[in-house]
Tab-separated table of C-alpha atoms and ligand atoms in Angstrom:
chain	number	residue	atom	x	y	z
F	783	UNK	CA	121.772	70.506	58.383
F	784	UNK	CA	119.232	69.838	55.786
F	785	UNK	CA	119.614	71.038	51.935
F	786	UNK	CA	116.347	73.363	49.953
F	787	UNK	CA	115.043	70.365	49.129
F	788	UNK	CA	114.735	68.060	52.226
F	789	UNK	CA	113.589	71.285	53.616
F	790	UNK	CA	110.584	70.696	51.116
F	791	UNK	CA	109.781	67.500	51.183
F	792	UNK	CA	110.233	67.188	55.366
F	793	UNK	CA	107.758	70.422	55.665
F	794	UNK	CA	105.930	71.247	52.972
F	795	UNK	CA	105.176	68.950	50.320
F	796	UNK	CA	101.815	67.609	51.048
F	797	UNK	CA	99.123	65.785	48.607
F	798	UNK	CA	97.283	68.922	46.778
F	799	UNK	CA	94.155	66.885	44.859
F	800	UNK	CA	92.667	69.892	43.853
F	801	UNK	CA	95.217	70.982	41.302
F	802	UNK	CA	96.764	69.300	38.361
F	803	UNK	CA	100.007	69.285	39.793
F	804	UNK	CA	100.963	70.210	43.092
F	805	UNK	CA	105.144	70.831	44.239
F	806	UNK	CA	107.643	68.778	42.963
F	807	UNK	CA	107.976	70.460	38.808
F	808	UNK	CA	109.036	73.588	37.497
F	809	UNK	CA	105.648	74.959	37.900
F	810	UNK	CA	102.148	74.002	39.562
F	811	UNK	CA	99.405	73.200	37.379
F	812	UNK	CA	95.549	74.157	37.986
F	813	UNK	CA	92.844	74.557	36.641
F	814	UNK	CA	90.002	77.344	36.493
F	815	UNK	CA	86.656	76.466	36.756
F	816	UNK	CA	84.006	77.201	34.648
F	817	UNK	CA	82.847	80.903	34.488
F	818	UNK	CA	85.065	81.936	37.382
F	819	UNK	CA	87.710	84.381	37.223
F	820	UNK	CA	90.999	83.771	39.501
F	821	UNK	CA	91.518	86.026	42.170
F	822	UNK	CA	95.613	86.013	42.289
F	823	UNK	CA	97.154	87.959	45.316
F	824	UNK	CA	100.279	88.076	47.152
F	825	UNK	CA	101.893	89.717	50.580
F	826	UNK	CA	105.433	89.949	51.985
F	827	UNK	CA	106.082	89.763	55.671
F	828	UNK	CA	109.943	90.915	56.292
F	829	UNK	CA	111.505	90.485	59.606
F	830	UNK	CA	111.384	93.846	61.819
F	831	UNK	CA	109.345	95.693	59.997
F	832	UNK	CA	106.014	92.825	59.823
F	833	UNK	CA	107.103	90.584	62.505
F	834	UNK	CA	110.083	90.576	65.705
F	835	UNK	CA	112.732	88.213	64.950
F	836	UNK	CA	111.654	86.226	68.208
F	837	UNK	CA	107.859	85.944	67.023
F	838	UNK	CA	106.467	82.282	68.164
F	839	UNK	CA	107.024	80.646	64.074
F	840	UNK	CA	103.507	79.050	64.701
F	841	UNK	CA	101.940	82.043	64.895
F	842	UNK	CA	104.386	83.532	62.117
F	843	UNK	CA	102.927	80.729	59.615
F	844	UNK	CA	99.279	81.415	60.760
F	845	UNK	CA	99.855	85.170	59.994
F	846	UNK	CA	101.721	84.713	56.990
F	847	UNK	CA	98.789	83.377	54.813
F	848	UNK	CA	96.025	84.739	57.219
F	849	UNK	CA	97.106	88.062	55.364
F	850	UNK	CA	96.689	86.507	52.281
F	851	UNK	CA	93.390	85.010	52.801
F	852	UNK	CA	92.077	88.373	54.104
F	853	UNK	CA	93.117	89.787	50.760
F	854	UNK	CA	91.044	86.936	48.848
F	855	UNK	CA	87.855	88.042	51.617
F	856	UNK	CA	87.811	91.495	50.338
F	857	UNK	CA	87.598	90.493	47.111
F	858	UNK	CA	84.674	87.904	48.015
F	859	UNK	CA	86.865	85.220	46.145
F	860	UNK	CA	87.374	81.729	47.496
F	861	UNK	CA	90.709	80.756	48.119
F	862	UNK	CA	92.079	77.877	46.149
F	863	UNK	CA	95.761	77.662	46.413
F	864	UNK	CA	98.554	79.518	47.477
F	865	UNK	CA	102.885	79.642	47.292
F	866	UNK	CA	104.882	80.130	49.744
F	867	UNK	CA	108.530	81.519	49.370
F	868	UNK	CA	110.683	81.531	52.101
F	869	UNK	CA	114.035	83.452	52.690
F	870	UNK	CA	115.975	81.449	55.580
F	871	UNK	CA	118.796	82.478	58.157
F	872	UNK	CA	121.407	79.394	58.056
F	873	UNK	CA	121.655	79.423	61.751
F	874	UNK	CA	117.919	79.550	61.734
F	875	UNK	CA	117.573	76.428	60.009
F	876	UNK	CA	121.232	74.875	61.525
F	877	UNK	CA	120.025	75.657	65.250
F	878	UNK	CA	116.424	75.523	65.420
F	879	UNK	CA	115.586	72.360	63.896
F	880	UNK	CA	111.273	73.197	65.588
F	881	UNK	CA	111.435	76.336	63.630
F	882	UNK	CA	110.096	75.153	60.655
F	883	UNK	CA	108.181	72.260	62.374
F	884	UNK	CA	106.253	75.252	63.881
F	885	UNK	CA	106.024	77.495	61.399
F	886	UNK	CA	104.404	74.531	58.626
F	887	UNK	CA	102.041	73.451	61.758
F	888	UNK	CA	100.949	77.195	61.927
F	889	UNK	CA	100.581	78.105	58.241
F	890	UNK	CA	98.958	73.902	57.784
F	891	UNK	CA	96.328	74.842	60.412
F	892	UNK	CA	94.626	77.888	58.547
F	893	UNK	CA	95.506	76.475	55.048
F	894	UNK	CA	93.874	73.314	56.247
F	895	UNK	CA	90.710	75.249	58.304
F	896	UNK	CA	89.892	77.379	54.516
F	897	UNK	CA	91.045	74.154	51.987
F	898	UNK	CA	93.598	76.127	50.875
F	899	UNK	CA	96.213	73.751	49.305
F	900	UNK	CA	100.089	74.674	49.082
F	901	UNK	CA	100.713	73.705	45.770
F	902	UNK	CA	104.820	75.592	45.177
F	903	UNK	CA	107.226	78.009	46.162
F	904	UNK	CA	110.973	78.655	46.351
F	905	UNK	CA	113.489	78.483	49.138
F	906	UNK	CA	116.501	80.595	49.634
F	907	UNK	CA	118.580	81.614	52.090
F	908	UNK	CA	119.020	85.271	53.184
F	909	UNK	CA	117.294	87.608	56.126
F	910	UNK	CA	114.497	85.600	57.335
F	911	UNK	CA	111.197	86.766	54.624
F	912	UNK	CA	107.872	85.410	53.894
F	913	UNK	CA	106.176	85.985	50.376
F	914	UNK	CA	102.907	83.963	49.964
F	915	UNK	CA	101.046	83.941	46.886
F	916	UNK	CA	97.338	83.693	47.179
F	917	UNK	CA	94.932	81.682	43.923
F	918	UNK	CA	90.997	82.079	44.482
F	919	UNK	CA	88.185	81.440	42.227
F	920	UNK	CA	85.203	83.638	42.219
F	921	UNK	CA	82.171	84.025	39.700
F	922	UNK	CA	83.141	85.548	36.661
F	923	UNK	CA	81.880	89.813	36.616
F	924	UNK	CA	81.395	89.321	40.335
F	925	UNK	CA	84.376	89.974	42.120
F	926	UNK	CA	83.955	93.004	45.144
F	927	UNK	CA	86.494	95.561	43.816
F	928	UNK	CA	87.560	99.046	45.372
F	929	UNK	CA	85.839	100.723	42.695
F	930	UNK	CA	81.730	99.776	43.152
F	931	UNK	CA	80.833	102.280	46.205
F	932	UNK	CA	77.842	104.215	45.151
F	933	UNK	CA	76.160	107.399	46.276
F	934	UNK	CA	74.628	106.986	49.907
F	935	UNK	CA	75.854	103.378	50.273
F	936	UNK	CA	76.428	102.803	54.380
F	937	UNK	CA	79.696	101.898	55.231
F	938	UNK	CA	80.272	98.952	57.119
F	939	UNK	CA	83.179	97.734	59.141
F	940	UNK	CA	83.519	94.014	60.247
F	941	UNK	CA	84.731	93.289	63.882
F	942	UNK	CA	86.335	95.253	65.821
F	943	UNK	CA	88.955	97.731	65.334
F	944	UNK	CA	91.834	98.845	66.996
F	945	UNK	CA	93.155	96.206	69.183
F	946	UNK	CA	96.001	94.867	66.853
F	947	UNK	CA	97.679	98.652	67.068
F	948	UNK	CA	96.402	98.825	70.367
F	949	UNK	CA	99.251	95.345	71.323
F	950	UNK	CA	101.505	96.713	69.068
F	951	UNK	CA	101.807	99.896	70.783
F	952	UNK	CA	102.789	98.010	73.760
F	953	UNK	CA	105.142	95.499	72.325
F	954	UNK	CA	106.696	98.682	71.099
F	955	UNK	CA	106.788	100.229	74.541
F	956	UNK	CA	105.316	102.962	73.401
F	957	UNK	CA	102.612	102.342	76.207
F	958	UNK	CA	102.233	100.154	78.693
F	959	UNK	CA	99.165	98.026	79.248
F	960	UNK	CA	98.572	95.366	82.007
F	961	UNK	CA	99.134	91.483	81.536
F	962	UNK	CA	95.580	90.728	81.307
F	963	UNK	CA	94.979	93.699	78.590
F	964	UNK	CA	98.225	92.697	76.341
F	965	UNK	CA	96.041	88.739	76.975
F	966	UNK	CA	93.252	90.672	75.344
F	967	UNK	CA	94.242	92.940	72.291
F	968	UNK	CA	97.460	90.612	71.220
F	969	UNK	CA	95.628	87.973	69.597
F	970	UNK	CA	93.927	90.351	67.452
F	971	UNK	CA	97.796	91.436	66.118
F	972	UNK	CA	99.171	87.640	66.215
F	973	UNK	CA	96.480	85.279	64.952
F	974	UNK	CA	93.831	87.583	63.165
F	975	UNK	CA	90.886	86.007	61.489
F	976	UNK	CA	90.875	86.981	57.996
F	977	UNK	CA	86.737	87.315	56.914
F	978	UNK	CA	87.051	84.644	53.952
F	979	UNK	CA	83.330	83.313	54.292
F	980	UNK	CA	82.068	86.631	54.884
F	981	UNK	CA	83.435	87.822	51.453
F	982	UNK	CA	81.761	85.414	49.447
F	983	UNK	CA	78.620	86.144	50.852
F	984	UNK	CA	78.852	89.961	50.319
F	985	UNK	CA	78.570	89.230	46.630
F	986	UNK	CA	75.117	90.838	45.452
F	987	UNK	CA	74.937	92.585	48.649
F	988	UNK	CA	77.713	95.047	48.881
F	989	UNK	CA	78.787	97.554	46.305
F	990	UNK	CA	82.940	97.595	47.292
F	991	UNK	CA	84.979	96.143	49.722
F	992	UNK	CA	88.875	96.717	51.175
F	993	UNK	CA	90.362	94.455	54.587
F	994	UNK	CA	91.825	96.771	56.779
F	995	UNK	CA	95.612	96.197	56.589
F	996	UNK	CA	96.708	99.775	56.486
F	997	UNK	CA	94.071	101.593	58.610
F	998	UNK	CA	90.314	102.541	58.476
F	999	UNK	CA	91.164	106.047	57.217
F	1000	UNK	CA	93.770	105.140	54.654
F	1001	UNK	CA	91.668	101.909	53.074
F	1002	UNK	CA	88.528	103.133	53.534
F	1003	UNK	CA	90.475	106.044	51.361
F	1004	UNK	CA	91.075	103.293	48.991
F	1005	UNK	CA	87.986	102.890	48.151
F	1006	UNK	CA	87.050	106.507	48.109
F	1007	UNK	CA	89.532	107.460	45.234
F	1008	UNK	CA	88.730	103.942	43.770
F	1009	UNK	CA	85.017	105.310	43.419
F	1010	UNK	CA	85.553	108.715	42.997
F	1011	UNK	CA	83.399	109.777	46.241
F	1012	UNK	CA	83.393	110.972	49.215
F	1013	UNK	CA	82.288	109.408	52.551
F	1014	UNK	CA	81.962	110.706	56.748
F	1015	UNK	CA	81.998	108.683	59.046
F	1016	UNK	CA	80.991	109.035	63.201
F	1017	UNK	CA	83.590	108.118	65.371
F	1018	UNK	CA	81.851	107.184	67.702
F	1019	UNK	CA	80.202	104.019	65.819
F	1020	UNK	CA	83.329	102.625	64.965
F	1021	UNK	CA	83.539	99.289	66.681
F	1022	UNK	CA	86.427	98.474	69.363
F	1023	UNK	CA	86.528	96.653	72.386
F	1024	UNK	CA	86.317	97.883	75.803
F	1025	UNK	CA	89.441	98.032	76.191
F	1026	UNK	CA	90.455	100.077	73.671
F	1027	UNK	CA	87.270	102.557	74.683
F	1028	UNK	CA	89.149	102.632	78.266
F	1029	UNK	CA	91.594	104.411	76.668
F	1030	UNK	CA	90.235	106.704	74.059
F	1031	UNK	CA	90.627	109.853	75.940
F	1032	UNK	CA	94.521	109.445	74.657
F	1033	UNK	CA	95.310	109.916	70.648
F	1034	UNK	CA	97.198	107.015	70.773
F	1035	UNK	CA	94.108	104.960	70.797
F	1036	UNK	CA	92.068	107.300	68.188
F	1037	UNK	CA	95.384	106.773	66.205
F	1038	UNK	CA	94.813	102.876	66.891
F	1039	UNK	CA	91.246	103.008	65.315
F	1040	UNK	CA	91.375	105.147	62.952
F	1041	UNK	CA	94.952	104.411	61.730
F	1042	UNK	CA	96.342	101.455	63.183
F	1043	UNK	CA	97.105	98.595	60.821
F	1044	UNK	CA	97.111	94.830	61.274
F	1045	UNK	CA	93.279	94.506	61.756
F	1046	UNK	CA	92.261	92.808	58.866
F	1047	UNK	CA	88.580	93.357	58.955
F	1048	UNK	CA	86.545	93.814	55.888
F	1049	UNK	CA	85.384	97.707	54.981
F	1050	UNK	CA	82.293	97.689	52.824
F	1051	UNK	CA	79.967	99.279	51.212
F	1052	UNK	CA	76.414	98.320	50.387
F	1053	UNK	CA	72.818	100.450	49.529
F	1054	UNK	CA	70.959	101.072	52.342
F	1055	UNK	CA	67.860	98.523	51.345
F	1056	UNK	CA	70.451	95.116	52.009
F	1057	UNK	CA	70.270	96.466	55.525
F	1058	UNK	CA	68.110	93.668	56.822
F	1059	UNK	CA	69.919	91.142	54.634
F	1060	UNK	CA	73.582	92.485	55.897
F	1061	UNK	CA	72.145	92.380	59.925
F	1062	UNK	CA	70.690	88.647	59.403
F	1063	UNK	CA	74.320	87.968	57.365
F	1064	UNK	CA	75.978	89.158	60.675
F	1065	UNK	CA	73.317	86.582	62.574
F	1066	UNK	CA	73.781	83.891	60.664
F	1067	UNK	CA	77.776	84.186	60.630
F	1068	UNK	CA	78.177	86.003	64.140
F	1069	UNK	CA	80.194	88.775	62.689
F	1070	UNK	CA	79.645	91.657	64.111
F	1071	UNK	CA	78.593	93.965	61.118
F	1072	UNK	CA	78.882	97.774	61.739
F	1073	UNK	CA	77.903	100.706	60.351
F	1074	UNK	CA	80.206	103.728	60.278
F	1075	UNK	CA	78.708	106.620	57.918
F	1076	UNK	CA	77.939	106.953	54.499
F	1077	UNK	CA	79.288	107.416	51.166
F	1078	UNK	CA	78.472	110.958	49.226
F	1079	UNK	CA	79.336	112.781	46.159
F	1080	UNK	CA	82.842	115.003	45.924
F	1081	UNK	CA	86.146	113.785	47.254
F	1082	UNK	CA	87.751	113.289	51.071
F	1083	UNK	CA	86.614	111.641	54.388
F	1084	UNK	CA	85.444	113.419	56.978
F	1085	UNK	CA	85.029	112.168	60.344
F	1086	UNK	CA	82.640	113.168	62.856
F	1087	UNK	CA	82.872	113.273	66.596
F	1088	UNK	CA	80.272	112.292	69.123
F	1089	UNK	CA	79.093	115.964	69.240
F	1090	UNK	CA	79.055	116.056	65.642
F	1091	UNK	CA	82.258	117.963	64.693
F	1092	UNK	CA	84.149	117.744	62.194
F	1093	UNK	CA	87.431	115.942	63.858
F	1094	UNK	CA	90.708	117.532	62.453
F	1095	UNK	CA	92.867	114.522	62.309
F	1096	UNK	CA	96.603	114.028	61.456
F	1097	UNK	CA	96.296	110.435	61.478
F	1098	UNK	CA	97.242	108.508	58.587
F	1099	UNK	CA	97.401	104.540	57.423
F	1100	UNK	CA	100.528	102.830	57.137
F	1101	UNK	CA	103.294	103.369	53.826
F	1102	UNK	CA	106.183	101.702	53.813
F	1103	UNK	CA	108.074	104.859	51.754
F	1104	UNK	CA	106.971	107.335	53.603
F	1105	UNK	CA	109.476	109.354	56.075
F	1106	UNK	CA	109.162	108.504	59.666
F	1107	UNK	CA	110.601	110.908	62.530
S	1440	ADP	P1	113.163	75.510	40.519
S	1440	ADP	O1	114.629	75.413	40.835
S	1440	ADP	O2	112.782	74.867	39.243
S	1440	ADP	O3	112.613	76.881	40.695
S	1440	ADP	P2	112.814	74.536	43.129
S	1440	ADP	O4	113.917	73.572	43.285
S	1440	ADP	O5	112.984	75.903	43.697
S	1440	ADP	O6	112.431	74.613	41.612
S	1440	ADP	O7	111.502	73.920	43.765
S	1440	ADP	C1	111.161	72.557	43.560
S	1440	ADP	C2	109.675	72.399	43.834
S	1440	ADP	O8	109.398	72.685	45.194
S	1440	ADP	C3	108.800	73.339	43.014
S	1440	ADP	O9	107.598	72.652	42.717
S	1440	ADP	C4	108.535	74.473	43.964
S	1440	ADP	O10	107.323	75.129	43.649
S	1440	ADP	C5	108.475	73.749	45.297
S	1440	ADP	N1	108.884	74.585	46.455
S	1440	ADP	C6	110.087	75.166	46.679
S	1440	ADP	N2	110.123	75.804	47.866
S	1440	ADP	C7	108.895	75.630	48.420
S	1440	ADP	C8	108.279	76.045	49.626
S	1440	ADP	N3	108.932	76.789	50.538
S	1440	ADP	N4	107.000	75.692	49.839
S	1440	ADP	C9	106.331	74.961	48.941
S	1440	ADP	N5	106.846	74.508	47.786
S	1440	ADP	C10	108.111	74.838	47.519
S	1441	MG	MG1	112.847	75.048	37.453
């Protein structure tokens, strides 16, 4: 059985040159560039309600800061350093000594792929949690906030959406799709690709920006009250995959892309003369970069269906408080 701090040293202590002190003291020490703000961000994954209990812990670790890291994309930051805490089972640790072999491989290989150093944390025991604090750097007065969408911006989605809801409908039985569909849409709810490079580059081209943890309608919302506007947007040129277009004649999957969580795709907004820079962006990066609709003045989102119509939706994004039947 190994004690907090072999659990440390044996997973997660690594060399972190890029602060002033990395884990090993009370505290971490960094330091902030010149003229850069810090972005400073964190997310909780809890067991059953982010995660099953039996989730692969490489993936786990990948997910656990690949949240994170989405967090620093919408905010066009770069992401420096992050914390990790970790609440422990004892039998986790006592009879699965890979566990946290796995789970450090998974969370090393993104940290490692975006320089992101791990430079503290805390570990406890308790129900098995994950709380990962997020440091980024971005130029001072430029950060993308929630707040910048302007009258007849276009609204742009990154990716695809839909397929993360679209698995986790079926891990939850609530339908059933065929082994080589589940092979399709589950990667997009285990090991999504937070848009950390797109981001930064949507400084001085878009106006706002949300990722899409909670839902189109609900972020997208975000930014709407953020703003004070309005927006619609067509249903029908909101990016998904095939597969998820296969089954659009069901609410479930207009629930998936409108309101399904887990995507973690960057909504933005951006005047309509960066539309030749925003397409070549999408080139040059091979992003997919959609538009959806357009912001306008008053309050609400409307969204239109291929016809036209107004849609009359009861979908909404994901809140932990509120009641569930
Ligand atoms: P303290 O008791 O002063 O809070 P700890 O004993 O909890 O310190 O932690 C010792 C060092 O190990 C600190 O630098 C802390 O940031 C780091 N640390 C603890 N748990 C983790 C973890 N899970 N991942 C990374 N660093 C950790
Ligand atoms: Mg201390």
């Amino acid at each position: 059985m190994c004690s907090e701090f072999d659990i440390i040293h044996r997973y997660f202590k690594r060399p972190a040159p890029g602060a002033v002190l990395g884990i090993g003291d009370d505290a971490a020490l960094i330091t902030a560039p010149d003229k850069t703000e810090l972005a400073i961000s964190t997310d909780t994954l809890v067991c059953g309600i982010h995660f099953f209990a039996d989730v692969d812990p490489n993936t786990l670790g990948y997910k656990s800061l690949a949240v994170n890291l989405s967090d620093m994309a919408a905010m066009g930051a770069k992401p420096r350093w992050s914390l990790l805490s970790l609440t422990l089972p004892e039998d986790l640790v006592k009879q699965n000594t890979t566990w946290l072999t796995e789970f450090s491989q998974g969370f090393f290989a993104l940290a490692d792929a975006h320089h992101v150093e791990l430079i503290g944390g805390d570990t406890t025991s308790g129900p098995l949690n994950i709380c990962i604090q997020i440091i980024g750097e971005v130029a001072a007065g430029k950060a993308l906030r929630r707040s910048g969408a302007e009258l007849d911006d276009d609204i742009w989605i990154s990716g695809q959406l839909g397929n993360a809801a679209l698995a986790l409908n079926h891990e939850l039985r609530r339908i059933t799709l065929e082994p080589d569909e589940i092979a399709q849409c589950l990667p997009a709810l285990l090991t999504p690709s937070p848009r950390v490079k797109l981001g930064q580059r949507l400084i001085g081209l878009a106006h706002s920006a949300i990722d899409l943890s909670d839902g189109l309608m609900a972020d997208l919302g975000h930014i709407l009250a953020a703003s004070d506007k309005a927006a619609c947007i067509h249903m029908a040129d909101i990016p998904c995959s095939p597969l998820l277009k296969k089954y659009l004649q069901q609410s479930m999957a207009i629930d998936c892309l409108l309101a399904g969580g887990d995507d973690y795709e960057l909504c933005f907004t951006a005047p309509k003369i960066n539309r030749g820079k925003i397409a070549a962006l999408a080139a040059e990066l091979a992003i997919p970069l959609t538009r959806i609709g357009e912001i306008s003045a008053g309050q609400g989102l409307i969204v239109k269906d291929a016809q036209g119509n107004t849609m009359t939706l009861e979908t909404q994004g994901y809140d932990h408080f509120r009641a569930r039947d």
